[in-house]
Amino acid sequence: MGARGAPSRRRLAGRRLRYLPTGSFPFLLLLLLLCIQLGGGQKKKENLLAEKVEQLMEWSSRRSIFRMNGDKFRKFIKAPPRNYSMIVMFTALQPQRQCSVCRQANEEYQILANSWRYSSAFCNKLFFSMVDYDEGTDVFQQLNMNSAPTFMHFPPKGRPKRADTFDLQRIGFAAEQLAKWIADRTDVHIRVFRPPNYSGTIALALLVSLVGGLLYLRRNNLEFIYNKTGWAMVSLSYIHGSSQAQFVAESHIILVLNAAITMGMVLLNEAATSKGDVGKRRIICLVGLGLVVFFFSFLLSIFRSKYHGYPYSDLD
């Protein structure tokens, strides 16, 4: 039975092959070619993505923010594939544009980009770039953008949403605020490192050196510092002792004191409302506060010397 069954099975297999539809072979061949083409296209995309990331890393190694024109913007930001986030500052830094806000925002943007470049968490998932209006006018037209500076986040996939545009008018452009916005959009946390600002220290050192040098030159004749009568005569020479009269020079002194107090208030308001460097704003605030406190105290001292029995004072 076994010997007879074997030939019958071979004949059955031959019949199955004989009755296989002849039109299926071109279909299988087409399917095979399609799979090969899809695999080749996927590999081509991977190679293109690797080239783009490699180029961006090379630019980032040279400078933390690389400039882009229209062609580079379309190739590295608009065109797929892309697996990285791109932060772009649209600005107008040319002198003829006279955009002072652009220069201030650029300083903060540089601080943020440098903090990311030199951090231990630096990777190829986030890059910083810039498009200047005079170098990429077509990009501004393509995005219907008519104001600068503007910060935008371009995600790895899809188009930017409304939240991907930084609200500069409401938040300001400080590096810390930009870092917080980037963390919300990309989950990349950047710790901002500001370069040390020694301008205040240098100014104080120069002042101390000047005063010390003058005192050293007059080291053999310093009695004038301890001469109370001399200081009193100086003050009495220009400030009338009665509230019923006032010297001409006294009017000028009061005018200067009020101008100094006003200048201090202006500096305090500038430090509170400006959107520039935090370090500069801190120095402006300290200078303004010092002007207000010192000269207002001097003004109160004059007022007390004229109106005897006046109970209030500031530093005096």
CSV table of C-alpha atoms in Angstrom, one decimal:
chain,number,residue,atom,x,y,z
A,1,MET,CA,0.0,0.0,0.0
A,2,GLY,CA,2.8,2.4,0.8
A,3,ALA,CA,4.6,1.8,-2.6
A,4,ARG,CA,1.4,2.4,-4.5
A,5,GLY,CA,0.5,5.6,-2.5
A,6,ALA,CA,3.8,7.4,-3.2
A,7,PRO,CA,3.3,7.8,-7.0
A,8,SER,CA,-0.2,9.0,-6.5
A,9,ARG,CA,1.0,11.8,-4.2
A,10,ARG,CA,3.6,12.8,-6.8
A,11,ARG,CA,0.9,12.9,-9.5
A,12,LEU,CA,-1.3,15.0,-7.3
A,13,ALA,CA,1.5,17.6,-6.7
A,14,GLY,CA,2.2,17.7,-10.4
A,15,ARG,CA,-1.5,18.4,-11.0
A,16,ARG,CA,-1.4,21.3,-8.5
A,17,LEU,CA,1.6,22.9,-10.2
A,18,ARG,CA,0.1,22.3,-13.6
A,19,TYR,CA,-3.1,24.2,-12.7
A,20,LEU,CA,-1.3,27.2,-10.9
A,21,PRO,CA,-2.6,30.4,-12.7
A,22,THR,CA,0.0,31.7,-15.1
A,23,GLY,CA,-0.9,35.4,-14.2
A,24,SER,CA,0.3,35.1,-10.6
A,25,PHE,CA,4.0,35.1,-11.6
A,26,PRO,CA,4.0,38.7,-12.8
A,27,PHE,CA,2.1,39.7,-9.7
A,28,LEU,CA,4.7,38.1,-7.4
A,29,LEU,CA,7.5,39.7,-9.4
A,30,LEU,CA,5.8,43.1,-9.0
A,31,LEU,CA,5.3,42.6,-5.3
A,32,LEU,CA,9.0,41.7,-4.9
A,33,LEU,CA,10.1,44.7,-6.8
A,34,LEU,CA,7.8,46.9,-4.7
A,35,CYS,CA,9.3,45.6,-1.5
A,36,ILE,CA,12.8,46.2,-2.8
A,37,GLN,CA,11.9,49.7,-3.8
A,38,LEU,CA,10.3,50.5,-0.4
A,39,GLY,CA,13.3,49.1,1.4
A,40,GLY,CA,15.6,51.2,-0.8
A,41,GLY,CA,13.5,54.3,-0.2
A,42,GLN,CA,13.6,53.8,3.6
A,43,LYS,CA,17.4,53.4,3.5
A,44,LYS,CA,17.7,56.5,1.4
A,45,LYS,CA,15.7,58.5,4.0
A,46,GLU,CA,17.8,57.2,6.8
A,47,ASN,CA,21.0,58.2,4.9
A,48,LEU,CA,19.6,61.6,4.1
A,49,LEU,CA,18.6,62.1,7.8
A,50,ALA,CA,22.1,61.0,8.9
A,51,GLU,CA,23.7,63.5,6.5
A,52,LYS,CA,21.5,66.3,7.8
A,53,VAL,CA,22.2,65.6,11.5
A,54,GLU,CA,25.9,65.3,10.8
A,55,GLN,CA,25.9,68.6,9.0
A,56,LEU,CA,24.0,70.3,11.9
A,57,MET,CA,26.4,68.8,14.5
A,58,GLU,CA,29.4,70.1,12.5
A,59,TRP,CA,27.9,73.6,12.4
A,60,SER,CA,27.1,73.4,16.1
A,61,SER,CA,30.7,72.5,16.9
A,62,ARG,CA,31.8,75.8,15.3
A,63,ARG,CA,29.2,78.1,16.8
A,64,SER,CA,26.2,77.6,19.0
A,65,ILE,CA,23.9,79.5,16.6
A,66,PHE,CA,24.2,79.0,12.9
A,67,ARG,CA,22.7,81.4,10.4
A,68,MET,CA,20.3,80.2,7.7
A,69,ASN,CA,19.2,81.5,4.4
A,70,GLY,CA,16.1,80.4,2.4
A,71,ASP,CA,17.7,77.3,0.9
A,72,LYS,CA,19.1,76.0,4.2
A,73,PHE,CA,15.8,76.7,6.0
A,74,ARG,CA,13.8,74.7,3.5
A,75,LYS,CA,16.4,71.8,3.5
A,76,PHE,CA,17.0,71.4,7.2
A,77,ILE,CA,13.8,72.7,8.7
A,78,LYS,CA,10.9,72.4,6.3
A,79,ALA,CA,11.8,69.3,4.3
A,80,PRO,CA,11.5,65.8,5.8
A,81,PRO,CA,13.0,63.6,7.2
A,82,ARG,CA,13.7,65.3,10.6
A,83,ASN,CA,14.0,63.8,14.0
A,84,TYR,CA,15.3,66.9,15.8
A,85,SER,CA,13.8,70.1,17.2
A,86,MET,CA,15.0,73.4,15.8
A,87,ILE,CA,14.7,76.7,17.6
A,88,VAL,CA,14.9,79.6,15.1
A,89,MET,CA,15.2,83.3,15.9
A,90,PHE,CA,13.8,85.5,13.1
A,91,THR,CA,15.6,88.9,13.5
A,92,ALA,CA,16.9,92.0,11.7
A,93,LEU,CA,20.4,92.7,13.0
A,94,GLN,CA,21.8,94.8,10.1
A,95,PRO,CA,22.6,98.4,11.2
A,96,GLN,CA,20.3,100.0,8.7
A,97,ARG,CA,17.3,98.2,10.3
A,98,GLN,CA,18.0,100.1,13.6
A,99,CYS,CA,16.4,97.3,15.7
A,100,SER,CA,17.8,97.7,19.2
A,101,VAL,CA,15.4,95.1,20.6
A,102,CYS,CA,16.9,92.6,18.1
A,103,ARG,CA,20.4,93.2,19.4
A,104,GLN,CA,19.3,92.8,23.0
A,105,ALA,CA,17.3,89.6,22.2
A,106,ASN,CA,20.3,88.3,20.3
A,107,GLU,CA,22.5,88.7,23.4
A,108,GLU,CA,20.1,86.6,25.5
A,109,TYR,CA,19.7,84.1,22.7
A,110,GLN,CA,23.5,83.7,22.5
A,111,ILE,CA,23.7,83.1,26.3
A,112,LEU,CA,21.0,80.4,26.0
A,113,ALA,CA,22.6,78.6,23.0
A,114,ASN,CA,26.0,78.7,24.6
A,115,SER,CA,24.6,77.2,27.8
A,116,TRP,CA,23.2,74.3,25.8
A,117,ARG,CA,26.3,73.8,23.7
A,118,TYR,CA,28.6,73.5,26.7
A,119,SER,CA,26.2,71.5,28.9
A,120,SER,CA,26.7,67.9,29.7
A,121,ALA,CA,23.2,67.1,28.2
A,122,PHE,CA,24.1,68.4,24.8
A,123,CYS,CA,22.9,66.1,22.0
A,124,ASN,CA,21.6,66.0,18.4
A,125,LYS,CA,18.0,66.4,19.4
A,126,LEU,CA,18.0,70.2,19.7
A,127,PHE,CA,19.7,72.9,17.6
A,128,PHE,CA,19.7,76.7,17.6
A,129,SER,CA,19.6,78.8,14.4
A,130,MET,CA,18.9,82.3,13.1
A,131,VAL,CA,17.3,83.8,10.0
A,132,ASP,CA,18.1,87.4,9.4
A,133,TYR,CA,15.6,89.4,7.3
A,134,ASP,CA,18.3,90.6,4.9
A,135,GLU,CA,19.5,87.0,4.4
A,136,GLY,CA,16.2,85.2,4.2
A,137,THR,CA,13.5,87.6,3.0
A,138,ASP,CA,11.8,84.7,1.3
A,139,VAL,CA,11.5,82.8,4.6
A,140,PHE,CA,9.7,85.8,6.2
A,141,GLN,CA,7.3,86.0,3.3
A,142,GLN,CA,6.7,82.3,3.3
A,143,LEU,CA,5.8,82.4,7.0
A,144,ASN,CA,3.8,85.7,6.7
A,145,MET,CA,6.0,87.2,9.3
A,146,ASN,CA,6.3,91.0,9.5
A,147,SER,CA,7.9,91.6,12.9
A,148,ALA,CA,11.2,90.9,14.5
A,149,PRO,CA,12.5,89.5,16.7
A,150,THR,CA,10.4,86.3,16.8
A,151,PHE,CA,11.3,82.9,18.3
A,152,MET,CA,9.8,79.7,16.9
A,153,HIS,CA,10.1,76.0,17.6
A,154,PHE,CA,9.9,73.6,14.7
A,155,PRO,CA,9.1,70.1,16.1
A,156,PRO,CA,10.6,66.8,14.8
A,157,LYS,CA,7.3,65.9,13.2
A,158,GLY,CA,4.4,68.0,11.9
A,159,ARG,CA,3.9,71.7,11.6
A,160,PRO,CA,4.5,74.2,14.4
A,161,LYS,CA,1.5,74.9,16.6
A,162,ARG,CA,0.5,78.2,18.1
A,163,ALA,CA,2.4,77.4,21.3
A,164,ASP,CA,5.5,76.9,19.3
A,165,THR,CA,5.8,80.7,18.8
A,166,PHE,CA,7.3,82.3,21.9
A,167,ASP,CA,5.1,85.1,23.4
A,168,LEU,CA,7.8,87.7,23.5
A,169,GLN,CA,5.5,90.6,24.2
A,170,ARG,CA,4.1,89.1,27.4
A,171,ILE,CA,7.1,87.2,28.8
A,172,GLY,CA,10.1,89.0,27.5
A,173,PHE,CA,13.2,87.6,25.9
A,174,ALA,CA,15.4,86.8,28.9
A,175,ALA,CA,17.4,83.6,28.5
A,176,GLU,CA,15.8,82.0,31.5
A,177,GLN,CA,12.3,82.5,30.1
A,178,LEU,CA,13.4,81.1,26.7
A,179,ALA,CA,14.8,78.0,28.4
A,180,LYS,CA,11.5,77.5,30.3
A,181,TRP,CA,9.6,77.7,27.0
A,182,ILE,CA,11.9,75.3,25.3
A,183,ALA,CA,11.5,72.8,28.2
A,184,ASP,CA,7.7,73.0,27.8
A,185,ARG,CA,7.9,72.3,24.0
A,186,THR,CA,10.8,69.8,23.8
A,187,ASP,CA,11.3,68.3,27.4
A,188,VAL,CA,14.9,69.5,27.1
A,189,HIS,CA,16.0,71.4,30.2
A,190,ILE,CA,18.8,73.9,29.8
A,191,ARG,CA,20.5,75.5,32.8
A,192,VAL,CA,21.5,79.0,31.8
A,193,PHE,CA,25.0,80.1,32.6
A,194,ARG,CA,25.6,83.8,32.3
A,195,PRO,CA,29.1,85.2,31.9
A,196,PRO,CA,30.3,87.1,34.9
A,197,ASN,CA,29.8,90.9,34.7
A,198,TYR,CA,32.6,92.8,36.3
A,199,SER,CA,31.6,96.3,35.2
A,200,GLY,CA,30.3,97.3,38.6
A,201,THR,CA,33.3,95.9,40.4
A,202,ILE,CA,35.7,97.7,38.0
A,203,ALA,CA,33.9,101.0,38.5
A,204,LEU,CA,34.0,100.7,42.2
A,205,ALA,CA,37.7,99.7,42.1
A,206,LEU,CA,38.5,102.8,39.9
A,207,LEU,CA,36.6,105.1,42.3
A,208,VAL,CA,38.4,103.7,45.4
A,209,SER,CA,41.7,103.9,43.5
A,210,LEU,CA,41.1,107.5,42.6
A,211,VAL,CA,40.1,108.6,46.1
A,212,GLY,CA,43.0,106.6,47.6
A,213,GLY,CA,45.4,108.2,45.2
A,214,LEU,CA,44.2,111.7,46.1
A,215,LEU,CA,44.5,110.9,49.8
A,216,TYR,CA,47.9,109.5,49.3
A,217,LEU,CA,49.1,112.6,47.5
A,218,ARG,CA,47.7,114.7,50.3
A,219,ARG,CA,48.9,112.3,53.0
A,220,ASN,CA,50.9,115.1,54.8
A,221,ASN,CA,47.9,117.5,54.9
A,222,LEU,CA,44.7,115.7,55.8
A,223,GLU,CA,43.4,118.1,58.5
A,224,PHE,CA,40.7,119.3,56.1
A,225,ILE,CA,38.9,115.9,56.5
A,226,TYR,CA,38.5,116.4,60.2
A,227,ASN,CA,37.7,120.1,60.1
A,228,LYS,CA,34.1,120.3,61.2
A,229,THR,CA,34.1,124.0,61.0
A,230,GLY,CA,35.1,124.0,57.4
A,231,TRP,CA,32.3,121.6,56.4
A,232,ALA,CA,29.8,123.7,58.4
A,233,MET,CA,31.0,126.9,56.6
A,234,VAL,CA,30.6,125.2,53.2
A,235,SER,CA,27.0,124.2,54.0
A,236,LEU,CA,26.1,127.5,55.5
A,237,SER,CA,27.6,129.4,52.6
A,238,TYR,CA,25.0,128.2,50.3
A,239,ILE,CA,22.0,127.1,52.5
A,240,HIS,CA,20.1,129.8,54.4
A,241,GLY,CA,19.4,128.9,58.0
A,242,SER,CA,15.9,130.3,58.0
A,243,SER,CA,12.8,129.0,56.3
A,244,GLN,CA,11.8,132.5,55.3
A,245,ALA,CA,14.7,133.1,52.9
A,246,GLN,CA,16.7,131.2,50.3
A,247,PHE,CA,20.0,131.9,48.5
A,248,VAL,CA,20.3,131.8,44.7
A,249,ALA,CA,22.9,129.0,45.0
A,250,GLU,CA,20.5,127.2,47.3
A,251,SER,CA,17.9,127.1,44.6
A,252,HIS,CA,20.4,125.6,42.2
A,253,ILE,CA,21.3,123.0,44.8
A,254,ILE,CA,17.7,122.0,45.4
A,255,LEU,CA,17.2,121.8,41.6
A,256,VAL,CA,20.2,119.4,41.2
A,257,LEU,CA,19.0,117.3,44.1
A,258,ASN,CA,15.5,116.9,42.7
A,259,ALA,CA,17.0,116.1,39.3
A,260,ALA,CA,19.2,113.4,40.8
A,261,ILE,CA,16.2,111.9,42.6
A,262,THR,CA,14.1,112.0,39.4
A,263,MET,CA,17.0,110.3,37.6
A,264,GLY,CA,17.1,107.6,40.2
A,265,MET,CA,13.3,107.0,39.8
A,266,VAL,CA,13.7,106.8,36.0
A,267,LEU,CA,16.5,104.2,36.4
A,268,LEU,CA,14.3,102.1,38.8
A,269,ASN,CA,11.4,102.2,36.3
A,270,GLU,CA,13.8,101.3,33.5
A,271,ALA,CA,15.1,98.3,35.5
A,272,ALA,CA,11.6,97.1,36.3
A,273,THR,CA,10.1,97.4,32.8
A,274,SER,CA,13.0,96.7,30.4
A,275,LYS,CA,13.5,93.3,28.8
A,276,GLY,CA,17.3,93.3,28.5
A,277,ASP,CA,20.1,91.5,30.3
A,278,VAL,CA,19.2,90.6,33.9
A,279,GLY,CA,22.7,91.6,35.1
A,280,LYS,CA,22.5,95.0,33.5
A,281,ARG,CA,19.0,95.5,34.9
A,282,ARG,CA,20.3,94.6,38.4
A,283,ILE,CA,23.1,97.2,38.2
A,284,ILE,CA,20.6,99.9,36.9
A,285,CYS,CA,18.3,99.1,39.8
A,286,LEU,CA,21.1,99.4,42.4
A,287,VAL,CA,22.3,102.7,40.9
A,288,GLY,CA,18.8,104.1,40.8
A,289,LEU,CA,18.1,103.1,44.4
A,290,GLY,CA,21.4,104.6,45.5
A,291,LEU,CA,20.6,107.9,43.8
A,292,VAL,CA,17.1,108.1,45.4
A,293,VAL,CA,18.2,107.1,48.9
A,294,PHE,CA,21.3,109.3,49.0
A,295,PHE,CA,20.0,112.5,47.4
A,296,PHE,CA,16.6,112.3,49.1
A,297,SER,CA,18.4,112.0,52.4
A,298,PHE,CA,20.5,115.0,51.6
A,299,LEU,CA,17.3,116.9,50.6
A,300,LEU,CA,15.7,116.0,54.0
A,301,SER,CA,18.8,117.2,55.8
A,302,ILE,CA,18.6,120.6,54.2
A,303,PHE,CA,14.9,120.8,55.0
A,304,ARG,CA,15.5,119.9,58.6
A,305,SER,CA,18.2,122.6,58.8
A,306,LYS,CA,15.7,125.2,57.6
A,307,TYR,CA,12.6,124.0,59.4
A,308,HIS,CA,13.9,123.4,63.0
A,309,GLY,CA,12.1,120.7,64.8
A,310,TYR,CA,11.2,118.7,61.7
A,311,PRO,CA,11.0,115.1,63.1
A,312,TYR,CA,11.6,113.0,60.0
A,313,SER,CA,14.8,111.9,58.4
A,314,ASP,CA,16.1,109.3,56.0
A,315,LEU,CA,19.7,108.4,56.5
A,316,ASP,CA,20.5,111.4,58.5
